[in-house]
CSV table of C-alpha atoms in Angstrom, one decimal:
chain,number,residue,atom,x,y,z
A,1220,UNK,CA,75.1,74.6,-112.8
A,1221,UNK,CA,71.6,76.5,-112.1
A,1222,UNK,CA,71.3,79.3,-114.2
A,1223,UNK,CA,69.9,82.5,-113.1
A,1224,UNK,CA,67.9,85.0,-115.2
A,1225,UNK,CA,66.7,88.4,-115.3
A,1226,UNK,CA,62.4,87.6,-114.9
A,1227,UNK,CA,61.7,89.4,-117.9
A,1228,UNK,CA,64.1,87.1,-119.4
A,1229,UNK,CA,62.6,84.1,-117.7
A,1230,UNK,CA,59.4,85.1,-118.6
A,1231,UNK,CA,59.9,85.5,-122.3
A,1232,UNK,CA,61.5,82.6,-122.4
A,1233,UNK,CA,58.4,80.8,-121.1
A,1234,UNK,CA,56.3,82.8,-123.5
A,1235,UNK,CA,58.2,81.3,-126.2
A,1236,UNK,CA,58.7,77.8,-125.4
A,1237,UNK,CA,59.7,75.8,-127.9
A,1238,UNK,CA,56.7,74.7,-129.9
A,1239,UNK,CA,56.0,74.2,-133.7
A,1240,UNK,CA,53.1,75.3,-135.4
A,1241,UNK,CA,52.8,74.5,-139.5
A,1242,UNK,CA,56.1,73.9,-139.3
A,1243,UNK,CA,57.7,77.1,-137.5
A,1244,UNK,CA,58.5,78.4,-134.2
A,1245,UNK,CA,56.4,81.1,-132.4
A,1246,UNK,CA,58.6,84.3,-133.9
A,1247,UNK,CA,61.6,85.6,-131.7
A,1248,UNK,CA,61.3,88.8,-133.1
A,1249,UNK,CA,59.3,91.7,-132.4
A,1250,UNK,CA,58.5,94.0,-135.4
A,1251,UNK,CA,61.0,96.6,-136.7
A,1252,UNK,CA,58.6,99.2,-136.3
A,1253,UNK,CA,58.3,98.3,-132.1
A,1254,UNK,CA,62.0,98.5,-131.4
A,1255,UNK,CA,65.4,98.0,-133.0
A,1256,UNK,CA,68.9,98.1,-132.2
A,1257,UNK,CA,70.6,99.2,-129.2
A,1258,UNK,CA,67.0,99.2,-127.6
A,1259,UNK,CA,66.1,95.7,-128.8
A,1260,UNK,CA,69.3,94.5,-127.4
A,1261,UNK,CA,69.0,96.2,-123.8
A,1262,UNK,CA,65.6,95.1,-123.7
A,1263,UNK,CA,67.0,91.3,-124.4
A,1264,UNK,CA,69.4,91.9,-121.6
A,1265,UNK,CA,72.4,91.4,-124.1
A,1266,UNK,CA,74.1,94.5,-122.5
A,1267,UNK,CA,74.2,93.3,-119.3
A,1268,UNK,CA,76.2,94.4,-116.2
A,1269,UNK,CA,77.6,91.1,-115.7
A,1270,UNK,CA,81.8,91.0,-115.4
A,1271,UNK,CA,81.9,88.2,-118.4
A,1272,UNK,CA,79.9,90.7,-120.6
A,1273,UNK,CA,82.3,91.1,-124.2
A,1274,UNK,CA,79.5,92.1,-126.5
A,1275,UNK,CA,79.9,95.5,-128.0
A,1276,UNK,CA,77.1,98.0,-128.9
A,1277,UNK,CA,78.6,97.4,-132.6
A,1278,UNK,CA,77.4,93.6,-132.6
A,1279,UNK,CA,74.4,94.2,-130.1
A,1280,UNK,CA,72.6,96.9,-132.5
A,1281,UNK,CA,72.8,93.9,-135.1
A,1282,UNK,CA,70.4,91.7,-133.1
A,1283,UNK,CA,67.2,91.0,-134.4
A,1284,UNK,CA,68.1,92.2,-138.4
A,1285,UNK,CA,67.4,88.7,-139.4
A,1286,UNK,CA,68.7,88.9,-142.8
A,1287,UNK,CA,67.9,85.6,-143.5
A,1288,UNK,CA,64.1,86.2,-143.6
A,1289,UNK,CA,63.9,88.9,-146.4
A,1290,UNK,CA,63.0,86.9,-149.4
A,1291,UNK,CA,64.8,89.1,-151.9
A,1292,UNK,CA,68.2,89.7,-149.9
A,1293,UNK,CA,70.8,87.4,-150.9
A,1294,UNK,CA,71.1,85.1,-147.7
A,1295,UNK,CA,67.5,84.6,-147.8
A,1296,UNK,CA,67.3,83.7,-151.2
A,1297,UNK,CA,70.0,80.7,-150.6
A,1298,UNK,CA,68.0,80.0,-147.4
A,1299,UNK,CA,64.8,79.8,-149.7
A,1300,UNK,CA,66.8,77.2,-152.2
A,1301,UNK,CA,68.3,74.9,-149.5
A,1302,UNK,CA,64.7,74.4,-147.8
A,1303,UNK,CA,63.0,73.8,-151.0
A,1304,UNK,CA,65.2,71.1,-151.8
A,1305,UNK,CA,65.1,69.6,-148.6
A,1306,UNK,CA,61.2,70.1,-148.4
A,1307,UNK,CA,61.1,68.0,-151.9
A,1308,UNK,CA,63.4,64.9,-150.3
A,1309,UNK,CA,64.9,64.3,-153.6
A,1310,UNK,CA,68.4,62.1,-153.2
A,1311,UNK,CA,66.8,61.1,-149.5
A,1312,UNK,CA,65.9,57.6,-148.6
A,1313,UNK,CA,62.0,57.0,-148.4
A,1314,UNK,CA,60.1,57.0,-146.4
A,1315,UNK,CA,62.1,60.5,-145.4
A,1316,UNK,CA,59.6,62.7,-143.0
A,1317,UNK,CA,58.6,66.1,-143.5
A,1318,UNK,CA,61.5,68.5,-142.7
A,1319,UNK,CA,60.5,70.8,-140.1
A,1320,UNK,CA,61.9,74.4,-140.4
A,1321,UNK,CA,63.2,77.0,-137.5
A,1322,UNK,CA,64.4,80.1,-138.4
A,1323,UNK,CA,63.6,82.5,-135.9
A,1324,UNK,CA,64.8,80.9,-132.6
A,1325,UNK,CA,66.3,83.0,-130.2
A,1326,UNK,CA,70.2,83.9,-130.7
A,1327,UNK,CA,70.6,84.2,-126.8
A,1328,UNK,CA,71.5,80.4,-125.4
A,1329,UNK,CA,73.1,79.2,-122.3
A,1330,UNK,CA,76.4,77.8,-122.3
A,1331,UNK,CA,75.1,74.2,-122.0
A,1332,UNK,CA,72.9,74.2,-125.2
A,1333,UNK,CA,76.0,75.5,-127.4
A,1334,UNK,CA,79.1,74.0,-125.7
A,1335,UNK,CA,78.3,71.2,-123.2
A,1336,UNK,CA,75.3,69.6,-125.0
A,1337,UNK,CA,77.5,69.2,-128.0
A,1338,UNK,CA,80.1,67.1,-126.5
A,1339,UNK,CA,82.6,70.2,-127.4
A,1340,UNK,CA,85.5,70.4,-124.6
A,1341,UNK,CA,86.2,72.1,-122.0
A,1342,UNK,CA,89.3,73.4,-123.1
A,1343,UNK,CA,88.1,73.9,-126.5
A,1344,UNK,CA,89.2,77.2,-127.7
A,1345,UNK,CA,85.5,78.1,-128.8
A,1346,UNK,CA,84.6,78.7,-125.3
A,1347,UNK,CA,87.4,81.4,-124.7
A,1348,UNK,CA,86.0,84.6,-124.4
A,1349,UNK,CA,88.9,85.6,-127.2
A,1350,UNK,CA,86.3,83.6,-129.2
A,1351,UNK,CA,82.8,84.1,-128.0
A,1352,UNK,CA,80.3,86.8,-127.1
A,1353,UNK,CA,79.6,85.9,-123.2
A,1354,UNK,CA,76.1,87.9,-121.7
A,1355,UNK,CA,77.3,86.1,-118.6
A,1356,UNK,CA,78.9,83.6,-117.6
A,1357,UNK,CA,76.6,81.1,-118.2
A,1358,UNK,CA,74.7,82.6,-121.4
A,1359,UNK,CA,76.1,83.1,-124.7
A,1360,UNK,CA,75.1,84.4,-128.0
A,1361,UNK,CA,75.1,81.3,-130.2
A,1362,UNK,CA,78.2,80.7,-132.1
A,1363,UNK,CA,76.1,78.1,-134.2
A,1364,UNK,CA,73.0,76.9,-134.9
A,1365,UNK,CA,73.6,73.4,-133.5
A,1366,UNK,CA,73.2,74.6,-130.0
A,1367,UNK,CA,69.2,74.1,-130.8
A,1368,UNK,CA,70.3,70.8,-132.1
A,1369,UNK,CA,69.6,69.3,-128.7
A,1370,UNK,CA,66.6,70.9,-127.5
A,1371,UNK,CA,64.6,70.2,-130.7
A,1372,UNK,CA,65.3,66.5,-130.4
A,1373,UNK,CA,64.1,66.8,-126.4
A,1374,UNK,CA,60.9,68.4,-127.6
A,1375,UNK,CA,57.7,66.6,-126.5
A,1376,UNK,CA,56.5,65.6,-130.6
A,1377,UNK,CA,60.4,66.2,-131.6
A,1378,UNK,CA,60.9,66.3,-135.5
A,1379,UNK,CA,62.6,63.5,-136.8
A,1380,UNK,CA,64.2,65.6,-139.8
A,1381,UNK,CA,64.4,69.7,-139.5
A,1382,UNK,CA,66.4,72.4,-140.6
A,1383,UNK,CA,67.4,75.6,-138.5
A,1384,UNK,CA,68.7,78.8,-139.9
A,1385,UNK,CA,69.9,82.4,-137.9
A,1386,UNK,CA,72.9,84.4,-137.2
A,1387,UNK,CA,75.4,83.5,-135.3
A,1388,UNK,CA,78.3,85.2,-133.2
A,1389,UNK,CA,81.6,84.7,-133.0
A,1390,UNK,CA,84.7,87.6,-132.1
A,1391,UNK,CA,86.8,86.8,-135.3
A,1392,UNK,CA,89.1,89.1,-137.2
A,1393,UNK,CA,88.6,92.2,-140.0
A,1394,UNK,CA,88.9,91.3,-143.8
A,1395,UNK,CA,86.2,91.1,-146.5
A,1396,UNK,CA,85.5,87.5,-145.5
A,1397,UNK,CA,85.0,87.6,-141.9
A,1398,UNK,CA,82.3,89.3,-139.7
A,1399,UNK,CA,81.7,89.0,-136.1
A,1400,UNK,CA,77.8,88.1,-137.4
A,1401,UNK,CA,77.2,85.5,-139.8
A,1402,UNK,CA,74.3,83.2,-141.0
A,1403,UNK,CA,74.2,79.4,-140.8
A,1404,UNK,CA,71.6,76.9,-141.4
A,1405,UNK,CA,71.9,73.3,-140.4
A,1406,UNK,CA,70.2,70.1,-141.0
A,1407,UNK,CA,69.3,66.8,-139.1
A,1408,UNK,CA,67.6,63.5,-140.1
A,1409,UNK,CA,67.5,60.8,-137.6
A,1410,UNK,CA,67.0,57.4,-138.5
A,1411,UNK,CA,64.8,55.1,-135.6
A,1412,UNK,CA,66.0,51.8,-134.8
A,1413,UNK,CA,62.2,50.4,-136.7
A,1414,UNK,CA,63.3,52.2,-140.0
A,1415,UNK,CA,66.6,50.0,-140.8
A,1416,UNK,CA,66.0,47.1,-143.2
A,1417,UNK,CA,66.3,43.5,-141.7
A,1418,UNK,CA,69.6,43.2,-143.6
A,1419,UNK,CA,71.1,45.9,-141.6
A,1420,UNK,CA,70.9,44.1,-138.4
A,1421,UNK,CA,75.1,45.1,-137.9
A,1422,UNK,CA,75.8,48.6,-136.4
A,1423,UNK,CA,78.4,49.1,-139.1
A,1424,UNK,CA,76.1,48.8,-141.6
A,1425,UNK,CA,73.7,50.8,-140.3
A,1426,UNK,CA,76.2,53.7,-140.3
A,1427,UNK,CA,76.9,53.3,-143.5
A,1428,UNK,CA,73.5,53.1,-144.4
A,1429,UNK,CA,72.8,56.9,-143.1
A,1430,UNK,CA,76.3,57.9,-144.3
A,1431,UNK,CA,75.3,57.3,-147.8
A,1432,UNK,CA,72.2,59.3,-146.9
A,1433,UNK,CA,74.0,61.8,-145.9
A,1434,UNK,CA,76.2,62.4,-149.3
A,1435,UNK,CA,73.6,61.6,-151.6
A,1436,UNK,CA,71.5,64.4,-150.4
A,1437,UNK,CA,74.2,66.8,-149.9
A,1438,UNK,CA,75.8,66.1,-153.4
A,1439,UNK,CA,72.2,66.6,-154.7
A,1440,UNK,CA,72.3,69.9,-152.9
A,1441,UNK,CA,75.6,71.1,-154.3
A,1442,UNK,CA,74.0,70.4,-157.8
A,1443,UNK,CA,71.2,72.4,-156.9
A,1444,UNK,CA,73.2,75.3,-156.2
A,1445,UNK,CA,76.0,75.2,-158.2
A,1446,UNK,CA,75.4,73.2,-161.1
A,1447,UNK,CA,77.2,69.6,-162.4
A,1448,UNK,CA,79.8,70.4,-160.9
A,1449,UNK,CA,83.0,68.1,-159.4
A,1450,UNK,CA,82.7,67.1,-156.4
A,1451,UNK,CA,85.0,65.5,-153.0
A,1452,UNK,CA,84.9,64.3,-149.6
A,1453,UNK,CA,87.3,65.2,-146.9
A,1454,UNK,CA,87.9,64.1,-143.7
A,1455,UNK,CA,87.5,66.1,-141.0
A,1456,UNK,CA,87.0,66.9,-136.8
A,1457,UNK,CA,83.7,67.6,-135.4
A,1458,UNK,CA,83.5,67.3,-131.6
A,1459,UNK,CA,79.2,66.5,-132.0
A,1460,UNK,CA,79.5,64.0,-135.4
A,1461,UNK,CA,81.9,60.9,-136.0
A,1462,UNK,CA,82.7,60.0,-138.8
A,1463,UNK,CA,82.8,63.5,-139.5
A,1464,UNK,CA,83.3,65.3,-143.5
A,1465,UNK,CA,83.8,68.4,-145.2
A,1466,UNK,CA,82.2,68.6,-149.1
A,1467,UNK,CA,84.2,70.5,-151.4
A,1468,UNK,CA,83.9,71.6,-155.2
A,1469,UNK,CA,85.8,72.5,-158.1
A,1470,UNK,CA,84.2,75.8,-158.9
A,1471,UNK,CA,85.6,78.9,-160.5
A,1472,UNK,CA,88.8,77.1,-161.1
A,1473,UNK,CA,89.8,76.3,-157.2
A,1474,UNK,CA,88.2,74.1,-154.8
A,1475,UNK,CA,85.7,75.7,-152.4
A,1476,UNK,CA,84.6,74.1,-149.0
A,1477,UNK,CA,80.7,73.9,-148.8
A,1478,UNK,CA,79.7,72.5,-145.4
A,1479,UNK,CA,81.1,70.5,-143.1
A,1480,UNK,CA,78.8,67.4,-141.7
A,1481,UNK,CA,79.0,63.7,-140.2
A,1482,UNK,CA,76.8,60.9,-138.2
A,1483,UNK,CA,75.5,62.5,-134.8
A,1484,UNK,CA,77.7,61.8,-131.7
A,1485,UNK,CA,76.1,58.8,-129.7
A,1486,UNK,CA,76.6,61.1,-126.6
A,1487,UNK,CA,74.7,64.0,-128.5
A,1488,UNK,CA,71.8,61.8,-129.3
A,1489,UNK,CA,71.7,60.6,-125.9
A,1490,UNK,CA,71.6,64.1,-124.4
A,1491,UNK,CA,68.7,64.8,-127.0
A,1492,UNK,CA,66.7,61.7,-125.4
A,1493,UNK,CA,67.0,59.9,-128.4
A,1494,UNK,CA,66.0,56.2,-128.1
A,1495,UNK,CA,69.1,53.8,-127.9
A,1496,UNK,CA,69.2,52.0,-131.8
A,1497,UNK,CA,68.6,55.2,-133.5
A,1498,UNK,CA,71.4,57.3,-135.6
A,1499,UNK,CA,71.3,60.4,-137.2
A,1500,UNK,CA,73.2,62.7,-139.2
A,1501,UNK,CA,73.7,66.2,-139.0
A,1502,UNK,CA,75.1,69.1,-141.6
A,1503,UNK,CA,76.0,73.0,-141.8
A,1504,UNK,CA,76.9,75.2,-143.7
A,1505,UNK,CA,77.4,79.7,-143.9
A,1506,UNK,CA,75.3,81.5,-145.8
A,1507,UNK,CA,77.1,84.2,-146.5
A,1508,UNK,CA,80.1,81.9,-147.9
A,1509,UNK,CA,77.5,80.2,-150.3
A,1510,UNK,CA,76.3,83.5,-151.2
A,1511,UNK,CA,79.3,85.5,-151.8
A,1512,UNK,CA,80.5,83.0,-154.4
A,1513,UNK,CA,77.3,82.2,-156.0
A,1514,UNK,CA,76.3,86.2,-156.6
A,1515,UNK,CA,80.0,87.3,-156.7
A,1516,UNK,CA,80.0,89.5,-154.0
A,1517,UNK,CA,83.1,90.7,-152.6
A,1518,UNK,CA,83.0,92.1,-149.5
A,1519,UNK,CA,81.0,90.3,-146.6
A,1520,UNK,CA,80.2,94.2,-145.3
A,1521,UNK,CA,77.7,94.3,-148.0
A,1522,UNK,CA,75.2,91.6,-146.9
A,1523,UNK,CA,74.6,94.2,-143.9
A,1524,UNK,CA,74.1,97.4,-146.5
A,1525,UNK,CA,70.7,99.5,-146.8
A,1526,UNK,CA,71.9,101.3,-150.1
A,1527,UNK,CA,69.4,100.5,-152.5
A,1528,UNK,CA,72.2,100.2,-155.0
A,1529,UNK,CA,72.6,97.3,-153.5
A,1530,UNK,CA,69.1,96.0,-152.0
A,1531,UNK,CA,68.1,96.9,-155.5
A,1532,UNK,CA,70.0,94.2,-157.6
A,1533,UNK,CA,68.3,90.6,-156.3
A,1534,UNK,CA,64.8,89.1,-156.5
A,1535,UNK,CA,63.4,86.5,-154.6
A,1536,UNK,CA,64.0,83.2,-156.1
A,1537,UNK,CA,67.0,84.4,-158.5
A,1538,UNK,CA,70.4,84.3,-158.3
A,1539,UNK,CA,72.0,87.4,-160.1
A,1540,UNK,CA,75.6,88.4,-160.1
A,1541,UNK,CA,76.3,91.1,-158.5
A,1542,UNK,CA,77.6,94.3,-160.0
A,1543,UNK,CA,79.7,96.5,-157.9
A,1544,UNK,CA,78.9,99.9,-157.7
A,1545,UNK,CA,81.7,101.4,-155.2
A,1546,UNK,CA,84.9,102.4,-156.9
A,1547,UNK,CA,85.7,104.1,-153.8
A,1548,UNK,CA,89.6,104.5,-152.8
A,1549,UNK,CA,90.8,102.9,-150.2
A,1550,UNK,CA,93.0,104.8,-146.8
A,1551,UNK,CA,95.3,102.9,-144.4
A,1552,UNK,CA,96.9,104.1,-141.2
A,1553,UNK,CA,98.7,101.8,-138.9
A,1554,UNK,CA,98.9,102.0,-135.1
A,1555,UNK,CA,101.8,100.4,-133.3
A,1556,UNK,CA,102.2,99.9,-129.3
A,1557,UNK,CA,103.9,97.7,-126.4
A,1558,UNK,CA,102.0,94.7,-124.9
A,1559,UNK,CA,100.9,95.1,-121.1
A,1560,UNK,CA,102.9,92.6,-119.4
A,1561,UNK,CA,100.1,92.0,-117.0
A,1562,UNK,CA,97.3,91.3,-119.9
A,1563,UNK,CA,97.0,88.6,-122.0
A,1564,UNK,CA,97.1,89.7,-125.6
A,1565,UNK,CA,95.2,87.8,-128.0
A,1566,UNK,CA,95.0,89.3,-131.8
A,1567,UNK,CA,90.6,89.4,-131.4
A,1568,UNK,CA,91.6,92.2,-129.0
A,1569,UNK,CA,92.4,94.7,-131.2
A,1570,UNK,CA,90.3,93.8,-133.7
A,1571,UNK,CA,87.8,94.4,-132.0
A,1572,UNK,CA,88.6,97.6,-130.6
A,1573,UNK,CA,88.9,99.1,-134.2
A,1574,UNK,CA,85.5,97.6,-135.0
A,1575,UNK,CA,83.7,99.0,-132.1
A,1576,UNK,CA,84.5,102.2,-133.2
A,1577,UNK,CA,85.1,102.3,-136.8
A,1578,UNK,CA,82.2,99.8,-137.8
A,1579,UNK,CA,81.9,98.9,-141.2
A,1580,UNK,CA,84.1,101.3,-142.8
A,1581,UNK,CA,86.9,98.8,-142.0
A,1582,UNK,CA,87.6,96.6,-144.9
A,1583,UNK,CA,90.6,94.5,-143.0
A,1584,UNK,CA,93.6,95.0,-140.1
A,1585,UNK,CA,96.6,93.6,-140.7
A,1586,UNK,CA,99.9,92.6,-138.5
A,1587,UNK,CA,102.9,94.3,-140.3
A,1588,UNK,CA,105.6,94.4,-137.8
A,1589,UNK,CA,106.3,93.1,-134.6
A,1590,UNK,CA,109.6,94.0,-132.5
A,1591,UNK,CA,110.8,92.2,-129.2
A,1592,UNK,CA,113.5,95.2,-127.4
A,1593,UNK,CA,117.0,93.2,-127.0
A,1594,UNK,CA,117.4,94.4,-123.2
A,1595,UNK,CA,113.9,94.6,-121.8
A,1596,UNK,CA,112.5,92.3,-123.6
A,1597,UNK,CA,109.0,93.8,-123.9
A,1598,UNK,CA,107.2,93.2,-127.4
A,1599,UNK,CA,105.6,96.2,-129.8
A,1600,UNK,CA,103.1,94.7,-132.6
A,1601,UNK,CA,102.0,97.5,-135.5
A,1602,UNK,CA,98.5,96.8,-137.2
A,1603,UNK,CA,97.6,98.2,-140.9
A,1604,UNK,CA,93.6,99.5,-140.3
A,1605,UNK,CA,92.6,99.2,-143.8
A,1606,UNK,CA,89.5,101.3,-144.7
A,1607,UNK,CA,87.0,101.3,-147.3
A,1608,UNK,CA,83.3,102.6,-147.1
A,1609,UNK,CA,81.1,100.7,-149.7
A,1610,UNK,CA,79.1,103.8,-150.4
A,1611,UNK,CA,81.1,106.9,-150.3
A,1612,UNK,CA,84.5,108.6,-150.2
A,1613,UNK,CA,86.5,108.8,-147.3
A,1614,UNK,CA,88.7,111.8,-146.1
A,1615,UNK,CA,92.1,111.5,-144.3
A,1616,UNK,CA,90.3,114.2,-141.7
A,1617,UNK,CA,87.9,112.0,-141.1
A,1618,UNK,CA,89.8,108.8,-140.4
A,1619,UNK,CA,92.3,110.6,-138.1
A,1620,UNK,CA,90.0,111.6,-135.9
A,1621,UNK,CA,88.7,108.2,-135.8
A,1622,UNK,CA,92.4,106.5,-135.2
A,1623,UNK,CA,94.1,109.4,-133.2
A,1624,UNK,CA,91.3,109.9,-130.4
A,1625,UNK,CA,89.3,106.4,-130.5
A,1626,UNK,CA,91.4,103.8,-131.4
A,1627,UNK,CA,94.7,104.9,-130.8
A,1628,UNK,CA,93.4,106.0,-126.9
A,1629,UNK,CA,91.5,102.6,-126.6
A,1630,UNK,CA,94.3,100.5,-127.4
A,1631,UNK,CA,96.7,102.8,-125.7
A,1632,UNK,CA,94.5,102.0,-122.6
A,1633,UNK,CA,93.8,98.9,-122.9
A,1634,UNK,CA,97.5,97.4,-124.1
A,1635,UNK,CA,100.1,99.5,-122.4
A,1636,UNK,CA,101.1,103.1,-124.5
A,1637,UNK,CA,100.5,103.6,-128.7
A,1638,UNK,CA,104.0,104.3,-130.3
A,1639,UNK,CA,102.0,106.5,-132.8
A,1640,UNK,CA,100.7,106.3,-136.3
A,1641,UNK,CA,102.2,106.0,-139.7
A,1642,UNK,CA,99.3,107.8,-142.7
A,1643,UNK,CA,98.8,107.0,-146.2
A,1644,UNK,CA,96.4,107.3,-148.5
């Protein structure tokens, strides 16, 4: 389905083909100093008029913050690690190729690149618009960074080994874990048909071949990062890889999940152009999940923080543990009202009305009673808003007239009619 864009759009796009140069793409973003926020999102067309529009002004003024490219911020730091050990090949089979790096490719992708290409279905619940940022119906901002996966491997010289890094998007629930902005970086290595060993003439053994690959370099990551630590592979569903694994380790007495990974769909490879013969394997993993256990930070708001109490505490090239300097208390209110028979209500909904308004001084919203009437039958959900500011104290004044004429109005709009409020602090 022909895709239509604004010309500036079409034009920038052009401007900012997909070429490499020592290794990196033409930057994506424009200095901080030229434009930021709201204006750097209008000016990518993110705020369009379009019907299927969903992104907020919240997540739209986040565009183009690329935390991953300050050396001394946390995500960028683990960035920094991850490529260096890549860029050494240690734990890879030789001869391994140069790993190209992209980490400023555009976050604005059509539907193809990040669903379609990657053999993910059409009823897959990641293309729901509960679940994605749609600019329009047929453009997206990424929910990973395998939606370049294709692309690069249909470039004219395409890299046989790269890794890509950025923020993604995804409409996702409040807590201290969870943001509707994230960082991932993923990695590919494709093996061509002329690179197997005469002894690996059977496709099964071939696959194994990369598989083991695959591990060795990702358990020599893990040690990287975390140390000698113990490690184990799980099984697990990818709609682009098959076999497909999750890595986990025992650290800080529980199990953690790392990345997830597995040999390249044959119909993935195909759509990248890839020669028949040829197999690859592919990886990902969040940044912010690596980082928040390796510098002990708490609260995923915090990545996104300008307080130099925080900015203050990492270097480029260490990792510190963090030591928190908000003792601030927290405030709750809840906000309770019928669902509109006519609307489908899906839990993202009113998540992400609160976070439209209320921003980061949400910590986490919680479902804490639900009641179906006997006679009509019609169904009241009550959510806990649980808030928090990392850098100062907040007032009961304040928060009320957040809840009482923004959220409680939006969701008494949008849902059917808000019962009211219950206040603590």
């Amino acid at each position: 389905k022909k895709m239509l864009l604004p010309r500036f759009l079409t034009n920038y796009a052009r401007c900012h083909a997909l070429t490499c140069k020592t290794a990196r793409i033409v930057p994506f973003r424009p200095l901080m100093s030229q434009v930021t926020g709201i204006e750097y999102a209008e000016n990518l067309g993110v705020l369009s008029q379009s019907e299927s529009n969903n992104v907020p002004r919240s997540v739209a003024e986040k565009l183009g913050r690329n935390l991953h490219l300050i050396p001394s911020h946390p995500l960028g730091i683990i960035k920094s690690k991850i490529e260096k050990f890549f860029l050494g090949k240690s734990h890879l089979v030789e001869p391994c190729p140069n790993f190209e790096i992209y980490d400023q490719l555009s976050p604005i992708v059509n539907t193809w690149d990040n669903f379609d290409s990657l053999l993910i279905p059409e009823d897959h619940v990641s293309r729901k618009y509960t679940d994605t940022y749609y600019i329009d119906e047929g453009t997206v901002l990424r929910t990973h960074t395998s939606s370049h996966q294709v692309k690069l491997l249909k470039a004219k010289n395409p890299p046989t080994a790269f890794l890509v890094s950025g923020d993604v998007y995804r409409r996702d629930e409040v807590d201290r874990s969870h943001y509707p902005i994230f960082h991932q970086m993923e990695g590919v290595r494709v093996f061509s048909a002329e690179e197997f060993q005469e002894d690996l003439s059977d496709e099964k053994a071939k696959e194994e071949f990369v598989t083991k690959d695959l591990r060795n370099g990702l358990e020599g990551l893990a040690k990287e990062l975390f140390g000698d630590v113990e490690m184990r592979w799980v099984d697990a569903y990818f709609p682009f890889t098959n076999p497909s694994f999750e890595l986990e380790i025992f650290f800080g007495g529980q199990w953690l999940e790392v990345l997830g990974c597995g040999l390249i769909e044959r119909g993935v490879l195909k759509n990248g152009e890839v020669d028949d013969g040829a197999i690859g394997w592919a990886f990902g993993l969040g940044l912010e999940r690596l980082a928040m256990v390796l510098f002990s930070i708490p609260d995923i708001r915090l990545f996104w923080t300008e307080d130099p109490r925080f900015i203050s505490q990492f270097k480029e090239g260490e990792t510190t543990t963090f030591k928190p300097y908000s003792k601030y208390p927290q405030c709750y209110k809840d906000v309770s009202f019928w669902l509109n028979e006519s609307k489908t209500f899906h839990v993202n909904d009113i998540h992400e009305i609160v976070r439209n308004i209320a921003g980061d001084l949400v910590e986490e919203i919680l479902l804490v009673d639900e009641f179906e009437h006997p006679k009509t039958g019609k169904v009241s959900k009550c959510f806990r808003i649980l808030y928090r500011s990392m850098d100062r104290s907040l007032t009961n004044e304040e928060i009320d007239q957040l809840q009482v004429k923004s959220i409680h109005l939006r969701a008494r709009c949008y849902f059917d009619y808000a019962l009211g409020m219950v206040q603590e602090v």
